[in-house]
Each structure stands twice: as structure tokens, then as C-alpha cells.
Short mmCIF file of C-alpha atoms in Angstrom, two decimals:
data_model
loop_
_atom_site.label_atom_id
_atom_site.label_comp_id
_atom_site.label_asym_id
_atom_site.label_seq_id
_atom_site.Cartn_x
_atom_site.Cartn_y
_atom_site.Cartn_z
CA UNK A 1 52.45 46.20 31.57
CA UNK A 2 55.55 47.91 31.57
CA UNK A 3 57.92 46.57 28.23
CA UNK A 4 60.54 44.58 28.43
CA UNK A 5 63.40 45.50 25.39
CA UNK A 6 63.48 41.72 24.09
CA UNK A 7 66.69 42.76 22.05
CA UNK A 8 68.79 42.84 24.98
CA UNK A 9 68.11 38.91 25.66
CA UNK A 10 70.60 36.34 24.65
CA UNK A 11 70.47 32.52 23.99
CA UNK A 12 73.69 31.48 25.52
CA UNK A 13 74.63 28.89 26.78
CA UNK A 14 73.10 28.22 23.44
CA UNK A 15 74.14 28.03 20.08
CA UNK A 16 74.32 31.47 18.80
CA UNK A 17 74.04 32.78 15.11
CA UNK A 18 72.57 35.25 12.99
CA UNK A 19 69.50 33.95 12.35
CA UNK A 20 68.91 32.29 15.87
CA UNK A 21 67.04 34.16 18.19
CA UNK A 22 66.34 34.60 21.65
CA UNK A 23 63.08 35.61 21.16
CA UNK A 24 60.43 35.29 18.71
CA UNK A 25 56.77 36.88 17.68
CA UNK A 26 54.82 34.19 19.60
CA UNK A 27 56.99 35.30 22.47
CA UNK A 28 55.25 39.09 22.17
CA UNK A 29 52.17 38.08 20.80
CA UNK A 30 51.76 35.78 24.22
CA UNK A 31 52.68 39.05 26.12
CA UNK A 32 50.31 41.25 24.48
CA UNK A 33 47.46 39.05 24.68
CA UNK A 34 48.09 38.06 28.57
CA UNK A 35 48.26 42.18 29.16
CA UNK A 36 44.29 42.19 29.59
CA UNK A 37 44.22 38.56 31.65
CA UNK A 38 46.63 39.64 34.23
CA UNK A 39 44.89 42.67 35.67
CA UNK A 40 44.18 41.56 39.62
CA UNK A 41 46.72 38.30 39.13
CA UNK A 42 49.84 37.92 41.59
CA UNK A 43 52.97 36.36 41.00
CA UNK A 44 52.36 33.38 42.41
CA UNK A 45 49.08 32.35 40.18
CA UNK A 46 51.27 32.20 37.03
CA UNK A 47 53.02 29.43 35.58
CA UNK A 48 54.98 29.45 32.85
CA UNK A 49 56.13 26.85 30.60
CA UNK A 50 58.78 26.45 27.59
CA UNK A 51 59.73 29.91 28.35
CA UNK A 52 62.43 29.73 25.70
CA UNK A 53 65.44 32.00 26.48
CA UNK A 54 63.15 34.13 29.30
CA UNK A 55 60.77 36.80 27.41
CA UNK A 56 58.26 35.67 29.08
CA UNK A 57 59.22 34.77 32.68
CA UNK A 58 61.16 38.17 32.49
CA UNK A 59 58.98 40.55 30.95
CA UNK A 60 56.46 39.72 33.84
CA UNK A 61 59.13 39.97 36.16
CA UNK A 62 59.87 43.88 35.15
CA UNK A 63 56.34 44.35 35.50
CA UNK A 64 57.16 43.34 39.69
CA UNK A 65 55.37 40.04 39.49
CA UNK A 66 57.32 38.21 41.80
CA UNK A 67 56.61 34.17 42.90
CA UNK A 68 56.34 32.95 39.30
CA UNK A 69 56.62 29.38 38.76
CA UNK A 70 58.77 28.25 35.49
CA UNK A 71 59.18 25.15 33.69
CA UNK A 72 61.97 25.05 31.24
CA UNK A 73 62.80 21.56 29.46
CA UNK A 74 66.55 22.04 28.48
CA UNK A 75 68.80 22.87 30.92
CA UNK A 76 70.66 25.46 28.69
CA UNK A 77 67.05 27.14 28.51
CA UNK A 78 67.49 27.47 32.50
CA UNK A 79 70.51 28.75 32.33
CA UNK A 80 70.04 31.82 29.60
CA UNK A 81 66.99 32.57 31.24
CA UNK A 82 69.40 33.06 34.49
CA UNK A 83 72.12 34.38 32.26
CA UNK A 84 69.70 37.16 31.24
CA UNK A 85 68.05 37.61 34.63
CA UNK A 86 71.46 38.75 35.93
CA UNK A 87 72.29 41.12 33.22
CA UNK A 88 68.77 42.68 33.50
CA UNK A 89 69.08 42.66 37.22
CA UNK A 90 65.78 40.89 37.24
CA UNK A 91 64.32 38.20 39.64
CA UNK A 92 61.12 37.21 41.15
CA UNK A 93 61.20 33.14 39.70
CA UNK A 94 61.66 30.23 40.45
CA UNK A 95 62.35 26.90 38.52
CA UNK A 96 59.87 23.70 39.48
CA UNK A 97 59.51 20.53 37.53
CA UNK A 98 56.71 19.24 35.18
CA UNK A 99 54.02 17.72 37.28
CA UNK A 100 50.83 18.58 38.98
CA UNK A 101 52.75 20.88 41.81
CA UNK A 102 53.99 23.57 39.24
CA UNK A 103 50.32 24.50 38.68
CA UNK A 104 48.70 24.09 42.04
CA UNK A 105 46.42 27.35 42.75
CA UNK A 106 47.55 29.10 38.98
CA UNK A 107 44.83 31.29 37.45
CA UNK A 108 47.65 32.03 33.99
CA UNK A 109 49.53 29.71 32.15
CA UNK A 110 51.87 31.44 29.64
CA UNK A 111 53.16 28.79 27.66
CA UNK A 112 54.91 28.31 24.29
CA UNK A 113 53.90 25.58 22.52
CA UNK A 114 55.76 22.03 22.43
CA UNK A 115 56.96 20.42 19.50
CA UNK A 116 55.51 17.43 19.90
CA UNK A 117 51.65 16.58 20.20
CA UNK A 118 52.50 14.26 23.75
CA UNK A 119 54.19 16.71 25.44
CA UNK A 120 51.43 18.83 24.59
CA UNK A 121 49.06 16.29 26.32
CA UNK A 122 51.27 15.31 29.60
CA UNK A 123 51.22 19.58 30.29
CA UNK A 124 47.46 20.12 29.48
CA UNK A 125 46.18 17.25 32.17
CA UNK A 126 48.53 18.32 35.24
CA UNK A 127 47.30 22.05 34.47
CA UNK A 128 43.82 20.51 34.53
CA UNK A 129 44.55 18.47 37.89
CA UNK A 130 46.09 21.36 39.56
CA UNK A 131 45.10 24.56 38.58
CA UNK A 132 42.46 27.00 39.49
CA UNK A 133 39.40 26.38 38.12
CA UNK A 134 39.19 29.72 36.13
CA UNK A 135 42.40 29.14 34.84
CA UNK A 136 43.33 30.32 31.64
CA UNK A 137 46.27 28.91 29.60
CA UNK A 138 47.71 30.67 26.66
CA UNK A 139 49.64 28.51 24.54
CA UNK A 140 51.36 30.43 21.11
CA UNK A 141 53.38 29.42 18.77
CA UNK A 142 54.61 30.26 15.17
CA UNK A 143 51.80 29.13 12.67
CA UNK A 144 54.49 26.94 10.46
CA UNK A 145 54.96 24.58 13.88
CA UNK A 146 51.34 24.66 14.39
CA UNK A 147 48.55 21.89 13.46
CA UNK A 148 45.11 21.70 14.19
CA UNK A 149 45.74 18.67 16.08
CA UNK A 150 47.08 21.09 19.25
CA UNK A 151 43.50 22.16 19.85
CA UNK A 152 42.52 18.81 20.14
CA UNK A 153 44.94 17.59 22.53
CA UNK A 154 43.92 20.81 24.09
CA UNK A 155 40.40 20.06 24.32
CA UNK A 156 41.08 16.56 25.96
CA UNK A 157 41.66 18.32 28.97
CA UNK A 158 39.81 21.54 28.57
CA UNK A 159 36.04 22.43 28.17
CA UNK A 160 37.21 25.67 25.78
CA UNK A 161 39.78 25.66 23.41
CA UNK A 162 39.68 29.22 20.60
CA UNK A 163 42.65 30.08 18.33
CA UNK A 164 42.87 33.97 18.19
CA UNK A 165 43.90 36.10 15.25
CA UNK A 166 47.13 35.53 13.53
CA UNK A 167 49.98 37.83 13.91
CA UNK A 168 53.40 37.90 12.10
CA UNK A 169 53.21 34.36 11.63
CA UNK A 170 52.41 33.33 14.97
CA UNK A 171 49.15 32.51 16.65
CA UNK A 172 47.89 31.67 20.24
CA UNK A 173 45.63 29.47 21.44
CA UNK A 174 43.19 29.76 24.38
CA UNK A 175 42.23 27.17 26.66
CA UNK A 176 40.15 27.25 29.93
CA UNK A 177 37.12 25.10 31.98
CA UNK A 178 39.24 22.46 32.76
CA UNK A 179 37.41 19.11 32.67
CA UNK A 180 36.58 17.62 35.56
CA UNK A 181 38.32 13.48 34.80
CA UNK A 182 41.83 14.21 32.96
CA UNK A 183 44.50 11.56 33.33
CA UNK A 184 47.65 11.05 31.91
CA UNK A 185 49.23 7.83 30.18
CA UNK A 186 52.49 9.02 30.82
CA UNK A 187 55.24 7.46 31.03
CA UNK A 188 54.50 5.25 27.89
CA UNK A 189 56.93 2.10 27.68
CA UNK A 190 56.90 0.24 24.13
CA UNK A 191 59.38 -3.49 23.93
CA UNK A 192 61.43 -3.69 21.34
CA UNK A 193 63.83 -7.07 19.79
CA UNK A 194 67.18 -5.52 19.60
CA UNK A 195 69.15 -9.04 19.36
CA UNK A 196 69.51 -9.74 22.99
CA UNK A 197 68.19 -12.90 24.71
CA UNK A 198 65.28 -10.66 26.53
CA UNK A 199 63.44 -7.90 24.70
CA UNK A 200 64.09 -4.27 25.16
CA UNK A 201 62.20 -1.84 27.48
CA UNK A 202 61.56 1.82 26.40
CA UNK A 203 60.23 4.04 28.57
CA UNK A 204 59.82 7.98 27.95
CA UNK A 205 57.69 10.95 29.56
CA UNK A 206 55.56 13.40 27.43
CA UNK A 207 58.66 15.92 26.51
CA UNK A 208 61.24 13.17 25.58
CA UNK A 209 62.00 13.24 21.98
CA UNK A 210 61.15 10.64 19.58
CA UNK A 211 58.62 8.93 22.66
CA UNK A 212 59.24 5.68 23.67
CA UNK A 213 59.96 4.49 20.10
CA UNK A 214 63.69 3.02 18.96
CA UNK A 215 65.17 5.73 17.00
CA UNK A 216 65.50 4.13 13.65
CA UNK A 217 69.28 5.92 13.39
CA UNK A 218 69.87 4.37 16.79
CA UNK A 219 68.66 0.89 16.08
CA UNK A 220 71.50 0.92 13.16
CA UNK A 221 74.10 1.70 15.45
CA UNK A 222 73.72 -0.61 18.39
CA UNK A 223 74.73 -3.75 16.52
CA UNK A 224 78.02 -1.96 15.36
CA UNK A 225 78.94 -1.14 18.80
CA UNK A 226 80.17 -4.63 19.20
CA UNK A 227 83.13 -3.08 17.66
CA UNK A 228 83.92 -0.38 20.38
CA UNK A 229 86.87 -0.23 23.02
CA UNK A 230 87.23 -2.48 26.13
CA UNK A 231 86.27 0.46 29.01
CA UNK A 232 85.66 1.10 32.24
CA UNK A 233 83.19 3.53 31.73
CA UNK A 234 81.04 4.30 28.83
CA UNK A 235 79.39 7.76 28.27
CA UNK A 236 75.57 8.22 26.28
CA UNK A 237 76.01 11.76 25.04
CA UNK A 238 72.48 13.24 24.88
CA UNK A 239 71.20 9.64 25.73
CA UNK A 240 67.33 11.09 25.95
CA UNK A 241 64.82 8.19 25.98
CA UNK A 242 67.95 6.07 27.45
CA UNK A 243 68.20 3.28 24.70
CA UNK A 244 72.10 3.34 24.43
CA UNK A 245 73.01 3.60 28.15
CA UNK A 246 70.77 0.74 28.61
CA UNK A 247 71.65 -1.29 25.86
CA UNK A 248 75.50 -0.81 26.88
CA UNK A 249 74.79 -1.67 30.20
CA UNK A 250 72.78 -5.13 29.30
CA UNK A 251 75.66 -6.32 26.33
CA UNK A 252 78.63 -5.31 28.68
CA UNK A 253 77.88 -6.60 32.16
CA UNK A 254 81.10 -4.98 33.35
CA UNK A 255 80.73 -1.67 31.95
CA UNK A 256 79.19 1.48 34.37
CA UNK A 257 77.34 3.78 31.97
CA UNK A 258 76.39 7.35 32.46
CA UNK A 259 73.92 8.85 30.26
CA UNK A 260 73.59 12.66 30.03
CA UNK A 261 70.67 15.14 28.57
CA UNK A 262 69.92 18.73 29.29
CA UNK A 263 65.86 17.66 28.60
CA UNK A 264 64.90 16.91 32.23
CA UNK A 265 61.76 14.67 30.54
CA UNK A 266 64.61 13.05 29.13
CA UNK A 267 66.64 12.24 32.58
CA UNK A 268 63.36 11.02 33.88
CA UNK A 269 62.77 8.24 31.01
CA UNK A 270 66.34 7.41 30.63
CA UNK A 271 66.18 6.42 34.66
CA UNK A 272 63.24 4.60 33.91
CA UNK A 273 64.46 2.60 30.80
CA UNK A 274 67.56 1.62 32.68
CA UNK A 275 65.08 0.66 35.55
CA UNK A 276 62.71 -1.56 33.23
CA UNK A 277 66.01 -3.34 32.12
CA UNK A 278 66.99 -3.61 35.43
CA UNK A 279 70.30 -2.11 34.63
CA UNK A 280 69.84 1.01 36.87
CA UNK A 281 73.25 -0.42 39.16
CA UNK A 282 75.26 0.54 36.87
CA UNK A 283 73.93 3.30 34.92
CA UNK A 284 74.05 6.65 36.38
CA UNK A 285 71.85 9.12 34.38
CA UNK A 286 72.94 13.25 34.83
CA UNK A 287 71.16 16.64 33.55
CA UNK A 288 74.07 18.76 31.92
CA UNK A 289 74.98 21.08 29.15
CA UNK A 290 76.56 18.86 26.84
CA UNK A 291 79.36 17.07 28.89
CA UNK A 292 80.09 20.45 31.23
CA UNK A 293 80.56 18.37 34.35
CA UNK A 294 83.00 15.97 33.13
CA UNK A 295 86.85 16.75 33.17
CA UNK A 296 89.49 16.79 29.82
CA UNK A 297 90.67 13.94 28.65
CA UNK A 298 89.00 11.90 31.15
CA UNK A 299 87.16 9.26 29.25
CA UNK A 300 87.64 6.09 27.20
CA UNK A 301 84.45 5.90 25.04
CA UNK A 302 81.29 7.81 24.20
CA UNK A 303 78.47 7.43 21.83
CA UNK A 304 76.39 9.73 20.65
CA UNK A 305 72.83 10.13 18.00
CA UNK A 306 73.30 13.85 17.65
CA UNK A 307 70.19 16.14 17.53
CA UNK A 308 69.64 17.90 14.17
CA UNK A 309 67.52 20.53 15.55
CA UNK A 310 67.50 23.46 18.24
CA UNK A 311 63.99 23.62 19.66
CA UNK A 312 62.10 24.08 16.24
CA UNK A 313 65.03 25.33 14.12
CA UNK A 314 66.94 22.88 12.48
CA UNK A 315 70.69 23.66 12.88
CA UNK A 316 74.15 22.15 12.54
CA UNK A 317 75.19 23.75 15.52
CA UNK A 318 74.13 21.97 18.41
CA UNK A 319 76.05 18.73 16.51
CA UNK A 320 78.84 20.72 16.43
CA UNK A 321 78.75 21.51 19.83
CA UNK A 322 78.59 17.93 20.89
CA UNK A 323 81.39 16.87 18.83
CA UNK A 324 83.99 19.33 20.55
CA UNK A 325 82.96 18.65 23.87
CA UNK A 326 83.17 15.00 22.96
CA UNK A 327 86.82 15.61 21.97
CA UNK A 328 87.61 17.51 24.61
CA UNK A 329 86.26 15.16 27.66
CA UNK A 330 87.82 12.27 25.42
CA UNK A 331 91.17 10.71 27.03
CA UNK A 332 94.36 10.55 24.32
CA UNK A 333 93.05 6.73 22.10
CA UNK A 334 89.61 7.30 23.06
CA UNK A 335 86.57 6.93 20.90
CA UNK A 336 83.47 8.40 20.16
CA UNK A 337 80.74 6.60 18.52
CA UNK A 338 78.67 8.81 16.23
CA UNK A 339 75.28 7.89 14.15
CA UNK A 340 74.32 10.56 11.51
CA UNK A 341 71.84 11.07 8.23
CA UNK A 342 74.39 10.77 5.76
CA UNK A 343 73.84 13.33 3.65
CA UNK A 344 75.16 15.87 6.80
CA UNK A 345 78.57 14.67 6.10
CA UNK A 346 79.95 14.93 9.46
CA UNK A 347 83.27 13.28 9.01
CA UNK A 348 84.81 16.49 7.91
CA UNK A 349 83.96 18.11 11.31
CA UNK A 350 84.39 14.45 13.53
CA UNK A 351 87.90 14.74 12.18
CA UNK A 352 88.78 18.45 12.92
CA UNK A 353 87.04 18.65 16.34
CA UNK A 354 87.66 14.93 18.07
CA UNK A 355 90.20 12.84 15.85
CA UNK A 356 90.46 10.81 12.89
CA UNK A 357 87.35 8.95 11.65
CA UNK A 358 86.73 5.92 9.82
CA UNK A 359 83.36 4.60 8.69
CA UNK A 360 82.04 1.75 10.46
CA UNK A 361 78.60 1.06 8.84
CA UNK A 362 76.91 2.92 5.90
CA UNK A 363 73.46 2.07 4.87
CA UNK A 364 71.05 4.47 2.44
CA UNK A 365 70.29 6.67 5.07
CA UNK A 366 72.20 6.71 8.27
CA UNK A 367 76.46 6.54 8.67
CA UNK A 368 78.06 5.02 11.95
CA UNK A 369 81.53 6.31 12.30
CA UNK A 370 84.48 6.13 14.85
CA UNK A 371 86.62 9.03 15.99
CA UNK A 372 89.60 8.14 18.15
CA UNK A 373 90.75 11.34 20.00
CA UNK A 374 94.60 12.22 19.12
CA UNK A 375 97.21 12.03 21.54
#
């Protein structure tokens, strides 16, 4: 298979730094051990999954497979794979969602591993509903983010399961025979007492992060936002399972909510949390970069649990991010609501990039602050 300089990709719309990258040694690893497994395999039989920045779906591409089927999580993901598809002058793909169709008729899955064990499990059982029956699914992954628990997930859904040899930290895993009864118990749904007269309904799909659970960082700041601004319109800033949109939406009956992630598991559970509260009138849940579709200085309040990680890395940066788009989107006397692990110390950077901050609530772990954008 004709190589693909991996070098020349890019992460961006992604945070970018010097010891980010846009592609990794499970990415080549993957590549060299699919070489053998693609001999007499068109386009059009391969799936590929968590493709992070493109190595994958574009290294097959220069080698003129053409009709590949990608599944990317984050939007931004999408996006630099597209970003680098132009640049390379590269096509041949197209983008599907996570379900049973995505793998109908595939005889390859090229995936990089998950971070977490359930989205693991939701993927395995729709490749073993709707693939081939002589699929094979490689599945790598840099050893430090790998447990032994992935083959077993693996193996709930598949007859074979191998790890191969270990390469510059990274390791792939082989999976085929798929089994002939696989279900999925996805979406889960869990009920929480947040302090309301009717209990709480989370719902979340394999990929959503943190599950169906209430974010313990989340649970401390719904009680403060008592405390926020009379609005119109409130904004849940990388809202992924959906507990602040919906909790807004129940405690304000006035208020219209929209809730944006780029995880598109996460758009699909925060729609169904606001549906299991029946509170899906008046919240409006969106897939975007951040708060890209939304205008300057058009909005009265936001709130936001920032991520402290980018895909496996943890990283300041996608915080950072956040916070200046929050100022920027936020109208003069607006104010965003922020949660954070203390010890991150993000008033500093609340301050420079939206406004001046106070502290709301402090307890040993988590800080709930207010930034009111300057006129």
C-alpha cells in the first residue's frame, strides 16, 4: 500500500501544540498490520471508526480505495479529516453515523480504540449485527490507554479476540467470528434526586462521556445556578449527556435552552434526556465546534463543565478554547457559568478571555464561578 507522509496532517480545527499530534504510532501500526488484510478488499467493505485527525481514512484513500465508510465522534475530528483531505487533494469517503448501517456488508474495520469500555461495547455489537461474517476488526491503541478489559468487551460480541505484538508503545487488537446473538443496552438512562419535585432522567449512548451518571462537578453547580441572570435564552456549552440544558429547562419554565456538543453520541443523549424530562419544547440540542454557529455578543447566559482532556491527552487547551468563544458569543452584562477542579485555577484565564469573575461556590474539590462579559 502506497504511504501516506503522516507529517503533512494537521489537527485543526483542533487545539494545536507542540506536543499534540495529528497522528500517532497506533495510527501506523493499524496501517501496517491491515496492509496484508486488505489484499482483494474494495472501498466500500471498510469501515472506519475514531479515525482521529484522518491517517487512516486517508492513507487508504491514496492507496485509491474509494467508498469508505467513516465514523468520527467529534465534529472537529470531521472537519480536520476534511481540512486535510483538501490539502492532500484526497477523497473517496464518506461520513455515516454510529449504528448498524455504517457496517452493513464490511469485511475491515480499522478502528482506534475508545476511551471508554461502553463505547467500546455499543461499536463491537452493531459491527457484529451488520457486518460480513468474515469480518475482521482491528482495533489499536497506545498500550498506556489500554486494559485487558477491551478484549473482553471485545469478546462479548466476537468468537476471536488476539492482541498482537507491541510496537512503540502501541498495540492492536484482533477481533473476528462475530457471534451469532449480540445486543446492545444502549441508551442506558440512570434517575437521579437533584432537588426538584420529580427525579431526574439521564440518558446517554455508548460514546457520551461520563455515561448516564451526574457528573459529580456538575451536581455542585446546579444548585448555585439559582443565582444566574433572568434570560431569554440559556446556552449548555458542551452540554454532552444533557444534564444542564435539562435541568435549566425544568427550574425555569420560561427559559428556551440550547445545548451544544461536537460528540454526536453526545447530541443523541442530550435529545433524549431533555425527552425523558419532557422538556424537549424548549430545548433545542445542536452539533458544533464550540459555539461556531452562534453570532458576537448575542447571548445573555451560558454555562459550561469544561472538558479537561483532548481525546486521551489531558490539556488546558480545549478549556481555553471554550472560554473565548464563550466571551465572544456573550452579549455586553452577560454571564457565563463555569464549574472547574480547583486546583486548575481558571479565574486567571475566565477574567482575561470573558470578563471579571467572582467565586460563587468553593468546596474541596470543585469551584463555581461567574464571569460577566465587559461592555
Amino acid at each position: 500500500m502506497p504511504e501516506l507522509d503522516l507529517a503533512r496532517l494537521r489537527r485543526w480545527p483542533d487545539v494545536e501544540a507542540e506536543n499534540l499530534y495529528a497522528a500517532d504510532a497506533a495510527d501506523r501500526l493499524l496501517l501496517d498490520t491491515a496492509a496484508p488484510v486488505l489484499a482483494g478488499l474494495q472501498g466500500n467493505e471498510i469501515a472506519v471508526v475514531n479515525d482521529h485527525y484522518g491517517a487512516l481514512t486517508l492513507s487508504l484513500a491514496a492507496a485509491g480505495f474509494t467508498g469508505l465508510r467513516v465514523h468520527q465522534d467529534p465534529l472537529s475530528a470531521e472537519q480536520a479529516l476534511a481540512n486535510n483531505a483538501r490539502a492532500l487533494e484526497l477523497e473517496g469517503f464518506t461520513h455515516q453515523a454510529m449504528g448498524r448501517e455504517l457496517f452493513t456488508g464490511t469485511r475491515l474495520v480499522l478502528m482506534q480504540l475508545p476511551r471508554s469500555l461502553d463505547a467500546l461495547e455499543e461499536t463491537a455489537a452493531f459491527i457484529a449485527v451488520g457486518a460480513a461474517p468474515d469480518v475482521t476488526v482491528l482495533a489499536g491503541g497506545r498500550d498506556k490507554h489500554m486494559s485487558p478489559a477491551m478484549n473482553q468487551v471485545l469478546g462479548t460480541a466476537f468468537s476471536s479476540v488476539s492482541a498482537g505484538h507491541g510496537r512503540q508503545k502501541a498495540r492492536v487488537l484482533t477481533a473476528a467470528a462475530p457471534r451469532a446473538e449480540v445486543s446492545t443496552r444502549f441508551p442506558l438512562q440512570e434517575v437521579y434526586d437533584v432537588g426538584l419535585p420529580a427525579p431526574m432522567r439521564i440518558v446517554a449512548f455508548g460514546a457520551t462521556f461520563g455515561g448516564a451518571k451526574l457528573d459529580v462537578g456538575t451536581r455542585f453547580l446546579l444548585p448555585a445556578l439559582a443565582g444566574a441572570r433572568a434570560a431569554r435564552r440559556a446556552v449548555d456549552l458542551g452540554c454532552g449527556n444533557g444534564t444542564i440544558a435539562a435541568y435549566l429547562a425544568l427550574t425555569r419554565p420560561d427559559l428556551a435552552v440550547l445545548a451544544t456538543d461536537q460528540s454526536s453520541s453526545a447530541v443523541a443523549s442530550a435529545r433524549a434526556t431533555a425527552e425523558a424530562n419532557r422538556v424537549s419544547a424548549r430545548v433545542t440540542v445542536r452539533r458544533d465546534d464550540a459555539l461556531s454557529a452562534l453570532a458576537d455578543s448575542s447571548e445573555e447566559l451560558i454555562v459550561l463543565n469544561p472538558p479537561f482532556h483532548i481525546g486521551n491527552a489531558v490539556h488546558a487547551g480545549i478549556a481555553l478554547k471554550l472560554f473565548a468563544d464563550a466571551g465572544r458569543v456573550l452579549a455586553p452584562g452577560g454571564e457565563l457559568w463555569t464549574v472547574w477542579n480547583s486546583h486548575l485555577a481558571y479565574k486567571q484565564a475566565l477574567n482575561r478571555l470573558v470578563g471579571p469573575t467572582r467565586e460563587v461556590a468553593r468546596n474541596p474539590k470543585f469551584t463555581v464561578t461567574v464571569s460577566t462579559r465587559r461592555p
